[in-house]
Coordinates of C-alpha atoms and ligand atoms in Angstrom, one line a residue:
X1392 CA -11.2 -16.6 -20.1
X1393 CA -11.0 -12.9 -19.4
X1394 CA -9.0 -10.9 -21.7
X1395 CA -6.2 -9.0 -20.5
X1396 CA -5.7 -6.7 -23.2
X1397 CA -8.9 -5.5 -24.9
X1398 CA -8.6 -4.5 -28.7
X1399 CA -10.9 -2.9 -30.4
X1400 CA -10.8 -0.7 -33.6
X1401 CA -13.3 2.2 -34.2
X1402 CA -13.2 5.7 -36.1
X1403 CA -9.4 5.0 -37.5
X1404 CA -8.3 4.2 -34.0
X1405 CA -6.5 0.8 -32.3
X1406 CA -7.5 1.1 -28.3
X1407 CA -5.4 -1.4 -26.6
X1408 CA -6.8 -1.3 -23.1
X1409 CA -5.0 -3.2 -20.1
X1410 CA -7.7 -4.9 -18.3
X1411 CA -5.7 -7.2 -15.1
X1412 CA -7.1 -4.9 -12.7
X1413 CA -7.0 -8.0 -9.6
X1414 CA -2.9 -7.2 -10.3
X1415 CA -3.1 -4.0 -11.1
X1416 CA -2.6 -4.4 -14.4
X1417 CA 0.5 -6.3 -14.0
X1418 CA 2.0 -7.0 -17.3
X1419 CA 2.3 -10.9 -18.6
X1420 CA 4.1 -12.1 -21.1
X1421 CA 0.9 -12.8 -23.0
X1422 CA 0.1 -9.5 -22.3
X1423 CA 3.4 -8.5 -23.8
X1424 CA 2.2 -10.4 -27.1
X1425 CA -1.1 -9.1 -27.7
X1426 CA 0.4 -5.1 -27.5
X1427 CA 3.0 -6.2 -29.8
X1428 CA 1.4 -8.0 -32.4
X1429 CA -1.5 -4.9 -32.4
X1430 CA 1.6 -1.9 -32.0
X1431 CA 3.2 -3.9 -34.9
X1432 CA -0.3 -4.6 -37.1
X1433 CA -1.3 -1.2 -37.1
X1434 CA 1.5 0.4 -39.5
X1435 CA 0.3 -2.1 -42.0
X1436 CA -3.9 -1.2 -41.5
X1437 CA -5.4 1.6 -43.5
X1438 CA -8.0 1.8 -41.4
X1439 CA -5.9 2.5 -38.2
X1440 CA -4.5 6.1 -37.9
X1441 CA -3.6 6.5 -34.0
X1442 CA -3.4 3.8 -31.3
X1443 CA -4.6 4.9 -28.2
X1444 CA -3.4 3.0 -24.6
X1445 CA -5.1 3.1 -21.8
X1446 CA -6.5 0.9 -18.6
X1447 CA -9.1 -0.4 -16.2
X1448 CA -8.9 0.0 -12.7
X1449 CA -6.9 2.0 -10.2
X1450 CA -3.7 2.1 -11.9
X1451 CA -2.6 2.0 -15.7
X1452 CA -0.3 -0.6 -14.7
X1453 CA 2.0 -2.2 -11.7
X1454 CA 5.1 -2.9 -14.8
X1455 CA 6.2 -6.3 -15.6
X1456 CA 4.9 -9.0 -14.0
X1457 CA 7.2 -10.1 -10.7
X1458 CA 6.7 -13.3 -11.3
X1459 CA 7.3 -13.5 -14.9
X1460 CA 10.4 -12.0 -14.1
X1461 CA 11.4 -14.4 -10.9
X1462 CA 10.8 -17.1 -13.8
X1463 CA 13.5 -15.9 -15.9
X1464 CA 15.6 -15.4 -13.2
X1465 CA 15.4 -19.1 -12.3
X1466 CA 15.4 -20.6 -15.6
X1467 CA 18.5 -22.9 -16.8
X1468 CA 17.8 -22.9 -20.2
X1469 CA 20.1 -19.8 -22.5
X1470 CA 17.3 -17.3 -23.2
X1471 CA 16.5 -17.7 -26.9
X1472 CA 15.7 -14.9 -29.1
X1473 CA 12.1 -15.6 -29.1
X1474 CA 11.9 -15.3 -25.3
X1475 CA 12.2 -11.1 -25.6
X1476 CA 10.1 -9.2 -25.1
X1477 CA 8.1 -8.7 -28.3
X1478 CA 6.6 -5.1 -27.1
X1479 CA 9.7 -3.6 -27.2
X1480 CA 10.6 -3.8 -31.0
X1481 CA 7.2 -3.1 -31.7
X1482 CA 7.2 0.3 -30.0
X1483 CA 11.1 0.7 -31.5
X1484 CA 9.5 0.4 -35.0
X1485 CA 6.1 1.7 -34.6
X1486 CA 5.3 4.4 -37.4
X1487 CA 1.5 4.6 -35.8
X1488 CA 1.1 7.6 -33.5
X1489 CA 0.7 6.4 -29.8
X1490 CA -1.2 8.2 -27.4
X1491 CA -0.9 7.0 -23.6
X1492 CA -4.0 7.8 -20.7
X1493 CA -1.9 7.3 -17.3
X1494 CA -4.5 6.6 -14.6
X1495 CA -3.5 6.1 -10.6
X1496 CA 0.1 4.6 -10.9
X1497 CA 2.4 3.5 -14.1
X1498 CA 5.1 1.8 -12.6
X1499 CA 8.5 0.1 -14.4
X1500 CA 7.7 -0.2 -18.2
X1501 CA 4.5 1.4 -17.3
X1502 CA 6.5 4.3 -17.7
X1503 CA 9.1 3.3 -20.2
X1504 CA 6.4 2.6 -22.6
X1505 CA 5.3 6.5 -22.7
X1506 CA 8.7 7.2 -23.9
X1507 CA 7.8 5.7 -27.4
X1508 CA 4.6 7.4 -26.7
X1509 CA 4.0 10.7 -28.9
X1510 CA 1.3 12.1 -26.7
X1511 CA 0.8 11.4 -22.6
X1512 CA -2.4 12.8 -21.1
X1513 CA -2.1 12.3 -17.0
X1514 CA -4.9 12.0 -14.6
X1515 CA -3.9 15.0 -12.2
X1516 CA -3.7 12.4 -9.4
X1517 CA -1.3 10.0 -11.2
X1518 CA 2.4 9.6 -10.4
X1519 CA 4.8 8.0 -12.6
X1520 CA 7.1 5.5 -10.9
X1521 CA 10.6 3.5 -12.4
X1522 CA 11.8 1.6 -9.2
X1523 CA 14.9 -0.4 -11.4
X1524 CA 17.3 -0.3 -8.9
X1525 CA 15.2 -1.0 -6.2
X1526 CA 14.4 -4.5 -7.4
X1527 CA 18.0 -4.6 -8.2
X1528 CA 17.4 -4.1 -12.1
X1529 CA 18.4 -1.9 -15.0
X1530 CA 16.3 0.5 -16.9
X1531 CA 14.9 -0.9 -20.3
X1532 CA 12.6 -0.4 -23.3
X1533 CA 15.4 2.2 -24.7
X1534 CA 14.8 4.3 -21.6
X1535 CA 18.4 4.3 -20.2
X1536 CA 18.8 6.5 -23.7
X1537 CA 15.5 8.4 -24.0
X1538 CA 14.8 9.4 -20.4
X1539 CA 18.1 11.6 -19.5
X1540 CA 17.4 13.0 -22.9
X1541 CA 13.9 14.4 -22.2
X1542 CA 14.7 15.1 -18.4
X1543 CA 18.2 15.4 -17.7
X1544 CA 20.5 12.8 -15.9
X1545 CA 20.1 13.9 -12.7
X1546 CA 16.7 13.9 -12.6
X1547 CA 16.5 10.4 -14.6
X1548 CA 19.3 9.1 -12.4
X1549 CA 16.7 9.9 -9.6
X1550 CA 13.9 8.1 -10.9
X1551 CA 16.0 4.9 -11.6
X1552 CA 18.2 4.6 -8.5
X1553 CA 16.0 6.0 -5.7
X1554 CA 12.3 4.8 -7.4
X1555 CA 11.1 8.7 -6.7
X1556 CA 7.6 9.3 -7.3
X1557 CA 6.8 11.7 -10.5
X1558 CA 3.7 13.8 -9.8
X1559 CA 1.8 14.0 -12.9
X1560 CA 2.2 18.1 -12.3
X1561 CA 6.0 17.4 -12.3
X1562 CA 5.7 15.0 -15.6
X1563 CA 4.0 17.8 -17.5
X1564 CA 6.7 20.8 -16.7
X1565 CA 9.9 17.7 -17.5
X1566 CA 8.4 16.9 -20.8
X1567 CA 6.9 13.4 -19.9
X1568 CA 3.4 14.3 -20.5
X1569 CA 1.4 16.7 -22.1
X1570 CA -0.8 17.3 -19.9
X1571 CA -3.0 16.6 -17.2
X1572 CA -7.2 16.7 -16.8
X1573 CA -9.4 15.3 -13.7
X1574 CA -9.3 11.5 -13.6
X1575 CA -12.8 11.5 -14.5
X1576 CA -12.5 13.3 -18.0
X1577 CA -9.0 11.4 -18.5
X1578 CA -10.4 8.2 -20.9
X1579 CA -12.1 11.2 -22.9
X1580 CA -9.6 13.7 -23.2
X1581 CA -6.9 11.2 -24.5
X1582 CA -9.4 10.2 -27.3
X1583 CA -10.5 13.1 -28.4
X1584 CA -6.5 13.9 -28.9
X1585 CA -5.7 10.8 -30.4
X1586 CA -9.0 11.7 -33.0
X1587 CA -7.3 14.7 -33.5
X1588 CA -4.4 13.3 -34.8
X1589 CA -6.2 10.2 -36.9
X1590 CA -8.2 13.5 -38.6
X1591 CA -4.8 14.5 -39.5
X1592 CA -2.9 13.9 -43.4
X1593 CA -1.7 10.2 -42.8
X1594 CA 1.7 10.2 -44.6
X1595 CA 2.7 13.9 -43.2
X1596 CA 1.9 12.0 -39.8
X1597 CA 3.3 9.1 -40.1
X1598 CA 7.2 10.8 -42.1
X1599 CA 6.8 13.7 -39.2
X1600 CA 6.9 10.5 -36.5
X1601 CA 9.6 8.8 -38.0
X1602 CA 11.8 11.4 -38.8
X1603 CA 11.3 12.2 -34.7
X1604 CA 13.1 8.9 -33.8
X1605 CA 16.0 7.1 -34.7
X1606 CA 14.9 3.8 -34.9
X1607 CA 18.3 1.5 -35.0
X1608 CA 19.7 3.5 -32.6
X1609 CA 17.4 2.6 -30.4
X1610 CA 16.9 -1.2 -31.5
X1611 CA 20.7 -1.0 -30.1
X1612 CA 20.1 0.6 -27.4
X1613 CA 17.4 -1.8 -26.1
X1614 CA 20.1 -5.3 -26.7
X1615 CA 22.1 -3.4 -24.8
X1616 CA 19.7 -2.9 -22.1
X1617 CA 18.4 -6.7 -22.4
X1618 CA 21.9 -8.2 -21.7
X1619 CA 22.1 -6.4 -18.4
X1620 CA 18.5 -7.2 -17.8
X1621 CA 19.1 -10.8 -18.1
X1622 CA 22.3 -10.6 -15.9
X1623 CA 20.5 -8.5 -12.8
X1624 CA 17.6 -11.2 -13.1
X1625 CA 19.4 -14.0 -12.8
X1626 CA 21.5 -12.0 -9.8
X1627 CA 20.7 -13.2 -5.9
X1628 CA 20.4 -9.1 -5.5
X1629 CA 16.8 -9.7 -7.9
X1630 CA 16.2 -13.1 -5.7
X1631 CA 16.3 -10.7 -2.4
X1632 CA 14.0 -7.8 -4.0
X1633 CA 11.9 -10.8 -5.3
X1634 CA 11.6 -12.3 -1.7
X1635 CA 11.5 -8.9 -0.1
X1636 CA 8.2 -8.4 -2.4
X1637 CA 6.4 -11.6 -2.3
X1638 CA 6.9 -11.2 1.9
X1639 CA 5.8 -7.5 1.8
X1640 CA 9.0 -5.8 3.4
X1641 CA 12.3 -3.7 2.8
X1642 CA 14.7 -5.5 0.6
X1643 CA 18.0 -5.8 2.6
X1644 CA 20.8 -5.4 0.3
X1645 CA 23.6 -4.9 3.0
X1646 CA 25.3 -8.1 1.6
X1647 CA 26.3 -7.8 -1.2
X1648 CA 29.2 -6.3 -1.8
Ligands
LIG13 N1 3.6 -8.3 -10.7 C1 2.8 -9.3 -10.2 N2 1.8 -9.1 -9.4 C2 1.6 -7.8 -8.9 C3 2.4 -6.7 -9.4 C4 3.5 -7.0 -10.3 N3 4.3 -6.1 -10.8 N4 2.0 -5.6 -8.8 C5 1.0 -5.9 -8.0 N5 0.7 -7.2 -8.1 C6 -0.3 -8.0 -7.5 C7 -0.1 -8.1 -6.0 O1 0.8 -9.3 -5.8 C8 -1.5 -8.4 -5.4 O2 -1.8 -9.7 -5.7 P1 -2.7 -10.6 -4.6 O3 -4.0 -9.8 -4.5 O4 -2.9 -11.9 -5.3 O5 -1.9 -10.6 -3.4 C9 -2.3 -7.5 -6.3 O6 -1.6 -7.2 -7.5 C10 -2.6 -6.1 -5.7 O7 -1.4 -5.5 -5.3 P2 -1.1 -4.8 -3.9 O8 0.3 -4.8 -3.7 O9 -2.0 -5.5 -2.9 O10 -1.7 -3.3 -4.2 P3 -1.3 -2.0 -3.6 O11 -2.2 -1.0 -4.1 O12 -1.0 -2.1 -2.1 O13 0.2 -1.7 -4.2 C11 1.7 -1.5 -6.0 C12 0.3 -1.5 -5.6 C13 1.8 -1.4 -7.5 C14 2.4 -0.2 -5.4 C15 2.5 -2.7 -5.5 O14 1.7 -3.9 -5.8 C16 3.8 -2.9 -6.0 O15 4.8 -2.3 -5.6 N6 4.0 -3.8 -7.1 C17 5.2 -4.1 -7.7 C18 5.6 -3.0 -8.7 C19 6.9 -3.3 -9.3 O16 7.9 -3.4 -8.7 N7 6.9 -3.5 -10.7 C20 8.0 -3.8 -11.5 C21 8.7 -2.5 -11.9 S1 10.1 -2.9 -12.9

């Protein structure tokens, strides 16, 4: 069965590489449980001193799976606390540094994830996308705290509501990324940095990350997020956006009121 997330460790380095390319990378719940359970693994392993992210294909990824989330939607059963997300915590608690390679398109937590990233290269092509609203959603994975705090609300408000574009040119001068390189030398330009870091005193890394991020603060901030989640997806304006998708046209949201 092909592997949707491929692990491998190498010269003090996790690379968790998202390999659904057929759905652009589209993220499963399996999916979901593999980053987590490696994110989460790392602190713990000597030999890892950076995790690296990265993906095959066109795009680094399309965001959650639509129809992972059309099956929550319609589900009768109370979510139990076992059916969350397990990424989320990890990146929440991760003392590891991340380093994100954003290929073609990251779309929904394709670009909440590089939040809890602590270095972003961009392809120079790539555009960073976080269409919530337009699939009648809310933003998640702590972003409804972290983004207006590295970019400003009106810019973040932007990126939610309307689903704007962010050129990778744009992400570099707002703070999202660190910088961009030819999609060609992207793969090798985010490894050399996350070498660069795993070369670097372990414990100054890892107390210089942590003392970066408030960690309960944003454990809250993500429950907070989830409950509204839950409610949009189990909301006829997420069955529209849903339908509007799967039949490849505008969602019509006229109706509701
Ligand atoms: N969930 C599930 N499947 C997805 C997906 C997603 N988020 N994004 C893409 N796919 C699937 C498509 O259904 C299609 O499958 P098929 O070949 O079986 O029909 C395949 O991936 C290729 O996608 P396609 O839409 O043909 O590619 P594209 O290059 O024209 O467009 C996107 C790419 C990412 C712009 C478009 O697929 C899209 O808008 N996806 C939804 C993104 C989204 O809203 N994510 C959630 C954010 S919260």
């Amino acid at each position: 069965m092909t592997q949707h997330v491929l692990v491998e460790k190498s010269e003090k380095l996790l690379v968790l590489t998202l390999n659904r390319p057929d759905k652009k990378n589209a993220l499963t719940r399996a999916m979901y449980a593999t980053l987590g359970a490696e994110i989460a693994n790392a602190d713990a392993d000597p030999n890892i001193r950076c995790i690296l992210i990265k993906a095959n294909g066109d795009m680094f990824t399309a965001g959650n799976d639509l129809a992972d989330f059309a099956a929550i939607g319609n589900a009768t059963a109370a979510p139990k606390p076992e059916d969350a997300n397990p990424l989320l915590p990890a990146l929440a608690r991760s003392r590891t540094p991340i380093v994100a390679a954003v290929n073609g398109r990251a779309l929904g937590i394709g670009v909440t994830l590089l939040l809890h990233c602590d270095m972003v290269y961009m392809a120079d092509d790539a555009l960073l996308i976080a269409p919530f609203v337009n699939l009648a959603l809310v933003p998640e994975a702590g972003s409804s705290l972290l983004m207006p705090l590295r970019i400003g609300h009106v810019r973040a408000f932007e990126m939610f509501v309307l689903g704007e574009p962010v050129s990778a040119g744009k992400a570099v001068s707002w703070g999202l990324a660190n910088r961009t390189v030819p999609a060609a030398e992207l793969h090798a330009a985010a490894r050399a940095a996350a070498l660069a870091i795993a070369a670097r005193a372990p414990a100054s890394v890892v107390a210089t990350k942590s003392l970066m991020r408030d960690q309960e603060g944003m454990l809250a901030r993500m429950s907070e997020e989830s409950g509204n989640f839950l409610r949009q997806l189990k909301s006829a304006e997420f069955k529209e956006a849903f339908n509007a998708f799967s039949e490849r046209r505008a969602a019509d949201f006229s109706k509701f009121g």
